[in-house]
mmCIF file of C-alpha atoms in Angstrom:
data_model
loop_
_atom_site.group_PDB
_atom_site.id
_atom_site.type_symbol
_atom_site.label_atom_id
_atom_site.label_comp_id
_atom_site.label_asym_id
_atom_site.label_seq_id
_atom_site.Cartn_x
_atom_site.Cartn_y
_atom_site.Cartn_z
ATOM 1 C CA UNK A 27 17.731 -0.373 -38.639
ATOM 2 C CA UNK A 28 21.059 -0.548 -37.232
ATOM 3 C CA UNK A 29 20.888 3.095 -36.421
ATOM 4 C CA UNK A 30 17.539 2.595 -34.804
ATOM 5 C CA UNK A 31 18.844 -0.267 -32.755
ATOM 6 C CA UNK A 32 21.936 1.651 -31.650
ATOM 7 C CA UNK A 33 19.666 4.733 -30.614
ATOM 8 C CA UNK A 34 17.517 2.402 -28.572
ATOM 9 C CA UNK A 35 20.318 0.828 -26.987
ATOM 10 C CA UNK A 36 21.796 4.159 -26.002
ATOM 11 C CA UNK A 37 18.357 5.258 -24.620
ATOM 12 C CA UNK A 38 18.384 2.155 -22.429
ATOM 13 C CA UNK A 39 21.897 2.648 -21.159
ATOM 14 C CA UNK A 40 21.112 6.354 -20.549
ATOM 15 C CA UNK A 41 18.147 5.433 -18.458
ATOM 16 C CA UNK A 42 20.242 2.917 -16.375
ATOM 17 C CA UNK A 43 22.896 5.478 -15.828
ATOM 18 C CA UNK A 44 20.865 8.276 -14.451
ATOM 19 C CA UNK A 45 18.900 5.618 -12.383
ATOM 20 C CA UNK A 46 22.085 4.436 -11.006
ATOM 21 C CA UNK A 47 22.959 8.044 -9.883
ATOM 22 C CA UNK A 48 20.109 7.955 -7.659
ATOM 23 C CA UNK A 49 19.790 4.322 -6.702
ATOM 24 C CA UNK A 50 23.417 4.269 -5.319
ATOM 25 C CA UNK A 51 22.998 7.397 -3.073
ATOM 26 C CA UNK A 52 22.263 5.437 -0.017
ATOM 27 C CA UNK A 53 25.424 3.341 -0.704
ATOM 28 C CA UNK A 54 29.092 4.319 -0.402
ATOM 29 C CA UNK A 55 29.974 7.587 -1.860
ATOM 30 C CA UNK A 56 32.605 6.100 -4.125
ATOM 31 C CA UNK A 57 29.966 3.961 -5.950
ATOM 32 C CA UNK A 58 27.674 7.056 -6.329
ATOM 33 C CA UNK A 59 30.742 9.156 -7.574
ATOM 34 C CA UNK A 60 31.409 6.192 -10.116
ATOM 35 C CA UNK A 61 27.959 6.401 -11.279
ATOM 36 C CA UNK A 62 28.096 10.120 -11.804
ATOM 37 C CA UNK A 63 31.314 9.698 -13.783
ATOM 38 C CA UNK A 64 29.896 6.727 -15.885
ATOM 39 C CA UNK A 65 26.685 9.151 -16.779
ATOM 40 C CA UNK A 66 29.281 12.042 -17.746
ATOM 41 C CA UNK A 67 31.273 9.889 -20.222
ATOM 42 C CA UNK A 68 27.949 8.459 -21.562
ATOM 43 C CA UNK A 69 26.520 11.808 -22.275
ATOM 44 C CA UNK A 70 29.872 13.190 -23.775
ATOM 45 C CA UNK A 71 29.840 9.944 -26.055
ATOM 46 C CA UNK A 72 26.045 10.555 -27.035
ATOM 47 C CA UNK A 73 26.871 14.277 -27.729
ATOM 48 C CA UNK A 74 29.613 13.671 -30.214
ATOM 49 C CA UNK A 75 27.505 10.899 -31.614
ATOM 50 C CA UNK A 76 24.380 12.859 -32.357
ATOM 51 C CA UNK A 77 26.501 15.897 -34.093
ATOM 52 C CA UNK A 78 23.898 18.123 -32.565
ATOM 53 C CA UNK A 79 24.694 21.803 -31.508
ATOM 54 C CA UNK A 80 25.266 21.657 -27.944
ATOM 55 C CA UNK A 81 22.568 23.860 -25.912
ATOM 56 C CA UNK A 82 21.873 24.151 -22.173
ATOM 57 C CA UNK A 83 18.573 25.097 -20.500
ATOM 58 C CA UNK A 84 19.265 28.520 -19.238
ATOM 59 C CA UNK A 85 18.339 27.570 -15.617
ATOM 60 C CA UNK A 86 20.931 24.995 -15.704
ATOM 61 C CA UNK A 87 23.690 27.455 -16.015
ATOM 62 C CA UNK A 88 22.879 28.569 -12.430
ATOM 63 C CA UNK A 89 24.251 25.251 -11.202
ATOM 64 C CA UNK A 90 27.473 25.625 -13.336
ATOM 65 C CA UNK A 91 27.729 29.187 -12.021
ATOM 66 C CA UNK A 92 27.372 28.138 -8.762
ATOM 67 C CA UNK A 93 30.175 25.652 -9.088
ATOM 68 C CA UNK A 94 32.421 28.301 -10.636
ATOM 69 C CA UNK A 95 31.904 30.820 -7.930
ATOM 70 C CA UNK A 96 32.833 28.165 -5.452
ATOM 71 C CA UNK A 97 36.035 27.320 -7.331
ATOM 72 C CA UNK A 98 36.877 31.119 -7.678
ATOM 73 C CA UNK A 99 36.458 31.548 -3.731
ATOM 74 C CA UNK A 100 39.815 29.861 -3.321
ATOM 75 C CA UNK A 101 41.462 32.954 -4.534
ATOM 76 C CA UNK A 102 39.973 35.048 -1.592
ATOM 77 C CA UNK A 103 39.390 31.988 0.824
ATOM 78 C CA UNK A 104 40.578 32.428 4.550
ATOM 79 C CA UNK A 105 41.452 28.696 4.355
ATOM 80 C CA UNK A 106 42.832 28.067 0.859
ATOM 81 C CA UNK A 107 43.555 24.327 1.618
ATOM 82 C CA UNK A 108 39.936 23.616 2.330
ATOM 83 C CA UNK A 109 38.510 25.841 -0.516
ATOM 84 C CA UNK A 110 40.806 23.798 -2.717
ATOM 85 C CA UNK A 111 38.274 20.947 -2.240
ATOM 86 C CA UNK A 112 35.463 22.838 -4.135
ATOM 87 C CA UNK A 113 36.387 21.393 -7.564
ATOM 88 C CA UNK A 114 36.275 17.873 -6.192
ATOM 89 C CA UNK A 115 33.255 18.172 -3.971
ATOM 90 C CA UNK A 116 31.028 20.176 -5.921
ATOM 91 C CA UNK A 117 31.641 18.566 -9.455
ATOM 92 C CA UNK A 118 28.107 17.149 -9.341
ATOM 93 C CA UNK A 119 26.912 20.856 -9.644
ATOM 94 C CA UNK A 120 28.831 20.880 -12.997
ATOM 95 C CA UNK A 121 28.653 17.378 -14.430
ATOM 96 C CA UNK A 122 25.019 16.383 -13.660
ATOM 97 C CA UNK A 123 23.314 19.315 -15.229
ATOM 98 C CA UNK A 124 25.299 18.954 -18.549
ATOM 99 C CA UNK A 125 24.915 15.179 -18.517
ATOM 100 C CA UNK A 126 21.171 14.982 -17.931
ATOM 101 C CA UNK A 127 20.553 17.776 -20.468
ATOM 102 C CA UNK A 128 22.672 15.727 -23.194
ATOM 103 C CA UNK A 129 21.690 12.285 -22.711
ATOM 104 C CA UNK A 130 18.826 10.873 -24.575
ATOM 105 C CA UNK A 131 15.713 11.700 -22.561
ATOM 106 C CA UNK A 132 13.061 12.144 -25.420
ATOM 107 C CA UNK A 133 10.678 9.506 -24.018
ATOM 108 C CA UNK A 134 7.818 10.813 -22.024
ATOM 109 C CA UNK A 135 8.299 7.889 -19.616
ATOM 110 C CA UNK A 136 12.176 8.804 -19.018
ATOM 111 C CA UNK A 137 11.643 10.503 -15.579
ATOM 112 C CA UNK A 138 8.894 8.147 -14.565
ATOM 113 C CA UNK A 139 10.970 5.077 -15.064
ATOM 114 C CA UNK A 140 14.057 6.723 -13.274
ATOM 115 C CA UNK A 141 11.991 7.649 -10.177
ATOM 116 C CA UNK A 142 10.166 4.106 -10.112
ATOM 117 C CA UNK A 143 13.725 2.702 -9.643
ATOM 118 C CA UNK A 144 14.582 5.083 -7.091
ATOM 119 C CA UNK A 145 11.550 4.522 -5.070
ATOM 120 C CA UNK A 146 12.031 0.762 -5.371
ATOM 121 C CA UNK A 147 15.513 1.311 -4.237
ATOM 122 C CA UNK A 148 14.505 2.979 -1.146
ATOM 123 C CA UNK A 149 11.841 0.363 -0.380
ATOM 124 C CA UNK A 150 14.783 -1.935 -0.392
ATOM 125 C CA UNK A 151 16.984 -0.024 1.689
ATOM 126 C CA UNK A 152 14.154 0.491 4.188
ATOM 127 C CA UNK A 153 13.653 -3.298 4.538
ATOM 128 C CA UNK A 154 17.440 -3.848 4.905
ATOM 129 C CA UNK A 155 17.522 -1.431 7.874
ATOM 130 C CA UNK A 156 14.349 -2.886 9.437
ATOM 131 C CA UNK A 157 16.005 -6.274 9.162
ATOM 132 C CA UNK A 158 19.057 -5.091 11.103
ATOM 133 C CA UNK A 159 16.865 -3.297 13.597
ATOM 134 C CA UNK A 160 15.004 -6.487 14.247
ATOM 135 C CA UNK A 161 18.221 -8.428 14.606
ATOM 136 C CA UNK A 162 19.440 -5.766 17.122
ATOM 137 C CA UNK A 163 16.270 -5.716 19.104
ATOM 138 C CA UNK A 164 16.215 -9.574 19.457
ATOM 139 C CA UNK A 165 19.675 -9.390 20.772
ATOM 140 C CA UNK A 166 19.401 -6.413 23.230
ATOM 141 C CA UNK A 167 15.467 -5.833 23.778
ATOM 142 C CA UNK A 168 16.150 -2.111 22.955
ATOM 143 C CA UNK A 169 13.444 -0.540 20.831
ATOM 144 C CA UNK A 170 15.627 2.216 19.874
ATOM 145 C CA UNK A 171 17.239 0.583 16.859
ATOM 146 C CA UNK A 172 13.803 1.028 15.119
ATOM 147 C CA UNK A 173 14.200 4.829 15.290
ATOM 148 C CA UNK A 174 16.075 7.831 14.070
ATOM 149 C CA UNK A 175 19.961 7.382 13.420
ATOM 150 C CA UNK A 176 19.797 3.763 15.022
ATOM 151 C CA UNK A 177 17.690 2.759 12.237
ATOM 152 C CA UNK A 178 19.454 4.182 9.181
ATOM 153 C CA UNK A 179 22.897 3.642 10.383
ATOM 154 C CA UNK A 180 23.515 0.160 9.286
ATOM 155 C CA UNK A 181 23.037 1.456 5.720
ATOM 156 C CA UNK A 182 26.558 2.495 5.505
ATOM 157 C CA UNK A 183 26.189 5.030 8.167
ATOM 158 C CA UNK A 184 23.282 6.655 6.516
ATOM 159 C CA UNK A 185 21.925 9.901 8.301
ATOM 160 C CA UNK A 186 18.379 9.454 9.318
ATOM 161 C CA UNK A 187 17.687 13.177 7.998
ATOM 162 C CA UNK A 188 18.842 12.267 4.435
ATOM 163 C CA UNK A 189 17.125 8.855 4.347
ATOM 164 C CA UNK A 190 13.876 10.662 5.473
ATOM 165 C CA UNK A 191 14.232 13.117 2.577
ATOM 166 C CA UNK A 192 14.848 10.368 0.132
ATOM 167 C CA UNK A 193 11.765 8.235 1.503
ATOM 168 C CA UNK A 194 9.615 11.306 1.699
ATOM 169 C CA UNK A 195 10.144 12.085 -2.062
ATOM 170 C CA UNK A 196 9.675 8.562 -2.984
ATOM 171 C CA UNK A 197 6.475 8.643 -1.074
ATOM 172 C CA UNK A 198 5.171 11.568 -2.853
ATOM 173 C CA UNK A 199 6.164 10.192 -6.209
ATOM 174 C CA UNK A 200 4.072 7.110 -5.700
ATOM 175 C CA UNK A 201 1.258 9.407 -4.265
ATOM 176 C CA UNK A 202 0.995 11.629 -7.290
ATOM 177 C CA UNK A 203 2.044 9.231 -10.148
ATOM 178 C CA UNK A 204 0.939 5.789 -9.073
ATOM 179 C CA UNK A 205 3.492 4.064 -11.272
ATOM 180 C CA UNK A 206 2.460 0.469 -10.258
ATOM 181 C CA UNK A 207 -0.575 -1.353 -9.765
ATOM 182 C CA UNK A 208 -3.196 -0.034 -7.256
ATOM 183 C CA UNK A 209 -2.775 -2.488 -4.338
ATOM 184 C CA UNK A 210 1.044 -2.323 -5.069
ATOM 185 C CA UNK A 211 1.108 1.333 -4.903
ATOM 186 C CA UNK A 212 -1.012 1.403 -1.678
ATOM 187 C CA UNK A 213 1.095 -1.097 0.201
ATOM 188 C CA UNK A 214 4.333 0.811 -0.684
ATOM 189 C CA UNK A 215 2.719 4.126 0.220
ATOM 190 C CA UNK A 216 2.074 2.656 3.724
ATOM 191 C CA UNK A 217 5.240 1.126 4.149
ATOM 192 C CA UNK A 218 7.033 4.342 3.207
ATOM 193 C CA UNK A 219 4.763 6.342 5.509
ATOM 194 C CA UNK A 220 5.761 4.053 8.284
ATOM 195 C CA UNK A 221 9.286 4.586 7.637
ATOM 196 C CA UNK A 222 9.180 8.412 7.460
ATOM 197 C CA UNK A 223 7.802 8.109 11.100
ATOM 198 C CA UNK A 224 10.203 5.602 12.358
ATOM 199 C CA UNK A 225 12.982 7.844 11.049
ATOM 200 C CA UNK A 226 11.599 10.723 13.107
ATOM 201 C CA UNK A 227 12.869 13.650 11.257
ATOM 202 C CA UNK A 228 10.675 16.336 12.897
ATOM 203 C CA UNK A 229 10.752 18.730 9.793
ATOM 204 C CA UNK A 230 10.044 15.924 7.232
ATOM 205 C CA UNK A 231 7.284 14.194 9.471
ATOM 206 C CA UNK A 232 5.373 17.487 10.012
ATOM 207 C CA UNK A 233 5.787 18.603 6.392
ATOM 208 C CA UNK A 234 4.682 15.156 4.875
ATOM 209 C CA UNK A 235 1.588 14.768 6.889
ATOM 210 C CA UNK A 236 0.708 18.805 6.362
ATOM 211 C CA UNK A 237 1.088 18.302 2.568
ATOM 212 C CA UNK A 238 -1.027 15.000 2.802
ATOM 213 C CA UNK A 239 -3.883 16.804 4.588
ATOM 214 C CA UNK A 240 -3.691 20.091 2.515
ATOM 215 C CA UNK A 241 -3.971 17.991 -0.675
ATOM 216 C CA UNK A 242 -7.042 15.795 0.687
ATOM 217 C CA UNK A 243 -8.855 18.973 1.661
ATOM 218 C CA UNK A 244 -8.092 20.619 -1.660
ATOM 219 C CA UNK A 245 -9.360 17.578 -3.309
ATOM 220 C CA UNK A 246 -12.373 17.237 -0.942
ATOM 221 C CA UNK A 247 -11.475 13.908 0.133
ATOM 222 C CA UNK A 248 -13.159 14.087 3.525
ATOM 223 C CA UNK A 249 -13.920 10.474 3.803
ATOM 224 C CA UNK A 250 -10.375 9.544 3.215
ATOM 225 C CA UNK A 251 -9.184 12.032 6.012
ATOM 226 C CA UNK A 252 -11.624 10.491 8.488
ATOM 227 C CA UNK A 253 -9.659 7.092 8.116
ATOM 228 C CA UNK A 254 -6.331 8.724 7.529
ATOM 229 C CA UNK A 255 -6.016 11.011 10.550
ATOM 230 C CA UNK A 256 -6.659 8.311 13.313
ATOM 231 C CA UNK A 257 -4.413 6.098 11.359
ATOM 232 C CA UNK A 258 -1.693 8.563 11.531
ATOM 233 C CA UNK A 259 -2.363 9.367 15.157
ATOM 234 C CA UNK A 260 -1.963 5.744 16.316
ATOM 235 C CA UNK A 261 1.404 5.503 14.094
ATOM 236 C CA UNK A 262 2.755 8.488 15.780
ATOM 237 C CA UNK A 263 1.832 7.366 19.236
ATOM 238 C CA UNK A 264 3.488 3.951 18.462
ATOM 239 C CA UNK A 265 6.533 5.786 17.174
ATOM 240 C CA UNK A 266 6.797 8.215 19.999
ATOM 241 C CA UNK A 267 6.372 5.655 22.795
ATOM 242 C CA UNK A 268 10.117 4.994 22.165
ATOM 243 C CA UNK A 269 11.855 6.463 25.324
ATOM 244 C CA UNK A 270 14.635 7.813 22.886
ATOM 245 C CA UNK A 271 12.120 9.694 20.638
ATOM 246 C CA UNK A 272 10.188 10.816 23.882
ATOM 247 C CA UNK A 273 13.218 12.277 25.295
ATOM 248 C CA UNK A 274 14.033 14.272 22.079
ATOM 249 C CA UNK A 275 10.569 15.833 22.048
ATOM 250 C CA UNK A 276 10.589 16.612 25.895
ATOM 251 C CA UNK A 277 14.163 18.199 25.554
ATOM 252 C CA UNK A 278 13.124 20.264 22.524
ATOM 253 C CA UNK A 279 9.948 21.554 24.261
ATOM 254 C CA UNK A 280 11.322 21.786 27.995
ATOM 255 C CA UNK A 281 15.014 22.496 27.653
ATOM 256 C CA UNK A 282 15.433 25.155 24.894
ATOM 257 C CA UNK A 283 15.967 28.496 26.742
ATOM 258 C CA UNK A 284 16.132 31.064 23.949
ATOM 259 C CA UNK A 285 17.284 33.996 26.129
ATOM 260 C CA UNK A 286 19.912 31.919 27.677
ATOM 261 C CA UNK A 287 21.188 30.677 24.309
ATOM 262 C CA UNK A 288 21.334 34.397 23.018
ATOM 263 C CA UNK A 289 22.835 35.935 26.091
ATOM 264 C CA UNK A 290 25.022 33.574 27.692
ATOM 265 C CA UNK A 291 28.955 34.305 27.322
ATOM 266 C CA UNK A 292 30.282 30.821 28.443
ATOM 267 C CA UNK A 293 28.331 27.701 28.110
ATOM 268 C CA UNK A 294 30.554 25.414 29.742
ATOM 269 C CA UNK A 295 31.349 21.714 28.240
ATOM 270 C CA UNK A 296 28.435 20.237 30.225
ATOM 271 C CA UNK A 297 25.688 22.602 28.749
ATOM 272 C CA UNK A 298 22.802 20.561 27.673
ATOM 273 C CA UNK A 299 21.909 21.508 24.150
ATOM 274 C CA UNK A 300 18.787 20.708 22.129
ATOM 275 C CA UNK A 301 18.494 20.713 18.282
ATOM 276 C CA UNK A 302 16.848 23.952 18.114
ATOM 277 C CA UNK A 303 18.836 25.580 20.670
ATOM 278 C CA UNK A 304 22.174 24.641 18.928
ATOM 279 C CA UNK A 305 20.974 25.730 15.470
ATOM 280 C CA UNK A 306 19.764 29.022 17.202
ATOM 281 C CA UNK A 307 23.390 29.436 18.760
ATOM 282 C CA UNK A 308 24.991 28.714 15.364
ATOM 283 C CA UNK A 309 22.865 31.535 13.779
ATOM 284 C CA UNK A 310 23.985 33.712 16.489
ATOM 285 C CA UNK A 311 27.701 32.836 15.700
ATOM 286 C CA UNK A 312 26.947 33.694 11.985
ATOM 287 C CA UNK A 313 25.803 37.184 12.878
ATOM 288 C CA UNK A 314 28.752 37.899 15.112
ATOM 289 C CA UNK A 315 31.115 36.535 12.467
ATOM 290 C CA UNK A 316 29.764 38.580 9.576
ATOM 291 C CA UNK A 317 29.406 41.723 11.750
ATOM 292 C CA UNK A 318 32.981 41.526 12.659
ATOM 293 C CA UNK A 319 34.542 40.481 9.402
ATOM 294 C CA UNK A 320 32.245 42.201 6.883
ATOM 295 C CA UNK A 321 32.532 39.174 4.548
ATOM 296 C CA UNK A 322 29.058 40.025 3.005
ATOM 297 C CA UNK A 323 29.565 39.693 -0.749
ATOM 298 C CA UNK A 324 32.264 36.717 -1.128
ATOM 299 C CA UNK A 325 31.947 34.968 2.040
ATOM 300 C CA UNK A 326 34.931 33.267 3.711
ATOM 301 C CA UNK A 327 35.530 30.844 0.733
ATOM 302 C CA UNK A 328 34.150 27.396 0.076
ATOM 303 C CA UNK A 329 34.496 25.362 3.432
ATOM 304 C CA UNK A 330 36.704 28.146 5.039
ATOM 305 C CA UNK A 331 33.848 29.239 7.414
ATOM 306 C CA UNK A 332 34.269 26.075 9.533
ATOM 307 C CA UNK A 333 37.518 27.379 11.036
ATOM 308 C CA UNK A 334 35.796 30.641 11.943
ATOM 309 C CA UNK A 335 32.733 28.859 13.319
ATOM 310 C CA UNK A 336 35.113 26.646 15.390
ATOM 311 C CA UNK A 337 36.783 29.663 16.823
ATOM 312 C CA UNK A 338 33.409 30.757 18.222
ATOM 313 C CA UNK A 339 32.582 27.256 19.619
ATOM 314 C CA UNK A 340 35.920 27.744 21.714
ATOM 315 C CA UNK A 341 35.305 31.296 22.519
ATOM 316 C CA UNK A 342 31.769 30.313 24.059
ATOM 317 C CA UNK A 343 33.434 27.110 25.744
ATOM 318 C CA UNK A 344 31.521 24.404 24.019
ATOM 319 C CA UNK A 345 32.345 20.783 24.231
ATOM 320 C CA UNK A 346 35.198 19.724 21.772
ATOM 321 C CA UNK A 347 32.948 17.137 20.063
ATOM 322 C CA UNK A 348 31.013 20.176 18.750
ATOM 323 C CA UNK A 349 33.975 21.683 16.948
ATOM 324 C CA UNK A 350 33.360 20.059 13.704
ATOM 325 C CA UNK A 351 29.695 20.823 13.516
ATOM 326 C CA UNK A 352 28.753 23.146 10.577
ATOM 327 C CA UNK A 353 25.972 25.585 10.653
ATOM 328 C CA UNK A 354 23.249 22.945 10.171
ATOM 329 C CA UNK A 355 21.502 25.561 7.828
ATOM 330 C CA UNK A 356 22.059 25.720 4.084
ATOM 331 C CA UNK A 357 21.288 29.303 3.761
ATOM 332 C CA UNK A 358 23.704 30.352 6.416
ATOM 333 C CA UNK A 359 26.238 27.877 5.292
ATOM 334 C CA UNK A 360 26.087 29.173 1.500
ATOM 335 C CA UNK A 361 26.232 32.925 2.647
ATOM 336 C CA UNK A 362 29.173 32.120 5.201
ATOM 337 C CA UNK A 363 31.181 30.210 2.388
ATOM 338 C CA UNK A 364 30.026 32.077 -0.735
ATOM 339 C CA UNK A 365 28.757 35.390 0.448
ATOM 340 C CA UNK A 366 25.499 36.792 -0.679
ATOM 341 C CA UNK A 367 26.273 36.108 -4.284
ATOM 342 C CA UNK A 368 26.253 32.457 -3.598
ATOM 343 C CA UNK A 369 23.026 32.681 -1.663
ATOM 344 C CA UNK A 370 21.263 34.449 -4.503
ATOM 345 C CA UNK A 371 22.385 31.900 -6.840
ATOM 346 C CA UNK A 372 20.738 29.212 -4.621
ATOM 347 C CA UNK A 373 17.672 31.106 -4.154
ATOM 348 C CA UNK A 374 17.364 31.528 -7.860
ATOM 349 C CA UNK A 375 17.335 27.807 -8.370
ATOM 350 C CA UNK A 376 14.662 27.223 -5.731
ATOM 351 C CA UNK A 377 12.458 30.199 -7.051
ATOM 352 C CA UNK A 378 12.765 28.885 -10.476
ATOM 353 C CA UNK A 379 11.899 25.588 -9.423
ATOM 354 C CA UNK A 380 8.699 26.789 -7.751
ATOM 355 C CA UNK A 381 7.780 28.892 -10.838
ATOM 356 C CA UNK A 382 8.159 25.784 -13.233
ATOM 357 C CA UNK A 383 6.360 23.545 -11.059
ATOM 358 C CA UNK A 384 3.404 26.117 -10.913
ATOM 359 C CA UNK A 385 3.576 26.828 -14.614
ATOM 360 C CA UNK A 386 3.599 23.262 -15.506
ATOM 361 C CA UNK A 387 1.153 22.106 -12.897
ATOM 362 C CA UNK A 388 3.392 19.518 -11.447
ATOM 363 C CA UNK A 389 2.657 18.971 -7.778
ATOM 364 C CA UNK A 390 5.650 16.368 -7.526
ATOM 365 C CA UNK A 391 8.077 19.141 -8.635
ATOM 366 C CA UNK A 392 6.715 21.548 -6.255
ATOM 367 C CA UNK A 393 6.522 19.183 -3.137
ATOM 368 C CA UNK A 394 10.371 18.254 -4.061
ATOM 369 C CA UNK A 395 11.320 21.998 -4.125
ATOM 370 C CA UNK A 396 9.214 22.628 -0.847
ATOM 371 C CA UNK A 397 11.019 19.717 1.032
ATOM 372 C CA UNK A 398 14.356 21.047 -0.112
ATOM 373 C CA UNK A 399 13.642 24.689 0.867
ATOM 374 C CA UNK A 400 12.506 23.241 4.402
ATOM 375 C CA UNK A 401 15.287 20.803 5.035
ATOM 376 C CA UNK A 402 17.868 23.550 4.177
ATOM 377 C CA UNK A 403 16.568 25.432 7.181
ATOM 378 C CA UNK A 404 17.937 22.611 9.530
ATOM 379 C CA UNK A 405 20.724 21.158 7.530
ATOM 380 C CA UNK A 406 23.742 22.233 5.297
ATOM 381 C CA UNK A 407 22.330 19.586 2.868
ATOM 382 C CA UNK A 408 23.983 20.713 -0.358
ATOM 383 C CA UNK A 409 27.286 20.489 1.280
ATOM 384 C CA UNK A 410 26.864 16.688 1.712
ATOM 385 C CA UNK A 411 27.192 14.398 -1.416
ATOM 386 C CA UNK A 412 23.737 12.722 -0.258
ATOM 387 C CA UNK A 413 21.929 15.998 -0.477
ATOM 388 C CA UNK A 414 23.827 17.612 -3.426
ATOM 389 C CA UNK A 415 23.349 14.804 -5.767
ATOM 390 C CA UNK A 416 19.843 14.283 -4.798
ATOM 391 C CA UNK A 417 18.930 17.859 -5.302
ATOM 392 C CA UNK A 418 20.872 18.318 -8.457
ATOM 393 C CA UNK A 419 19.736 15.170 -10.347
ATOM 394 C CA UNK A 420 16.014 15.426 -9.385
ATOM 395 C CA UNK A 421 15.945 19.098 -10.082
ATOM 396 C CA UNK A 422 17.149 18.590 -13.505
ATOM 397 C CA UNK A 423 15.028 15.667 -14.334
ATOM 398 C CA UNK A 424 11.765 17.289 -13.211
ATOM 399 C CA UNK A 425 12.689 20.584 -14.555
ATOM 400 C CA UNK A 426 13.169 18.956 -18.055
ATOM 401 C CA UNK A 427 10.020 16.843 -17.690
ATOM 402 C CA UNK A 428 7.605 18.117 -15.009
ATOM 403 C CA UNK A 429 5.362 15.320 -14.102
ATOM 404 C CA UNK A 430 1.672 16.109 -14.037
ATOM 405 C CA UNK A 431 -0.492 14.253 -11.387
ATOM 406 C CA UNK A 432 -1.740 10.788 -12.595
ATOM 407 C CA UNK A 433 -3.117 9.444 -9.407
ATOM 408 C CA UNK A 434 -6.611 10.056 -8.051
#
């Protein structure tokens, strides 16, 4: 009996430990790092306690291999001082797969419970941001506080892109799994959908609605679409009535001159960049750097490409505030820092995720990998702790326990 109670207690602690890794993501990084350390110590304790032979899921070795390759890049790095940070910054790639593999997750409800806590955590964070937005609006009468970075910033400087990613995943978890009572689930779904629109990440807003519409068409829920599409249009109209959001959309459509971005030799410090224009220019810089230095296989070294990119910003006479900007594209960022070998490992993880999701018929896992694949086009998401921990933790959880759809 004592052994059974001990096992149950360890299971509960493990559940809390993994949940904390996700729930603390929107909070300060040191809290999240402490959660990862706590989970790692617990996993080590349980591994020794079970006296079972250690084994790892083969795909998880790709995470560890990615970490090892980043650390090895120190030896050929063009900026060894920066590359030395690989061991500290990328530790989640090493610790999380091992820890999640070894902690006790035999219960079929393991992943569902953890993701339920994470989704509720994102609801609480959203309410917190909306409260601050209301306070700021009352004081200034400025509606911008309800949108984009202005909305997410009160949450310890949280980026709207990453918060949108967390909320979009939470939304689809509720959509596919329906872990709460029907009316509760519907209220939370509607609330999170509103938050996705307010946070105004173009990639995630469009992706969310296209996935929803495709799923409804696949399941032949035409009546639901008749109600759903007008509702979405009204919400979008209300959201984009903000002057700030209007300006962002207008600038993207009218001010991006592709030919100018690709051919101009000196932009000057007053050049008006759009999001797409800047990312196109960064892709151009990537091509020019690799064409010049031939760092195809190994890259410049972890984080060492930033110095080279900054040199390009200076060469094209960009405003100094841009000098700290990375490639804003994880595929380019990984190739620049870790070469084609690093990119292949990253693509291997994404492809194996898609394969596992399709084989196990897990729409939630499929949507998760799809969202990560898309957001990596516009953000160097895996080079930030928010994105790194989110990706590795959820990948491992869903790979070990792919959740089949339970909601109609």
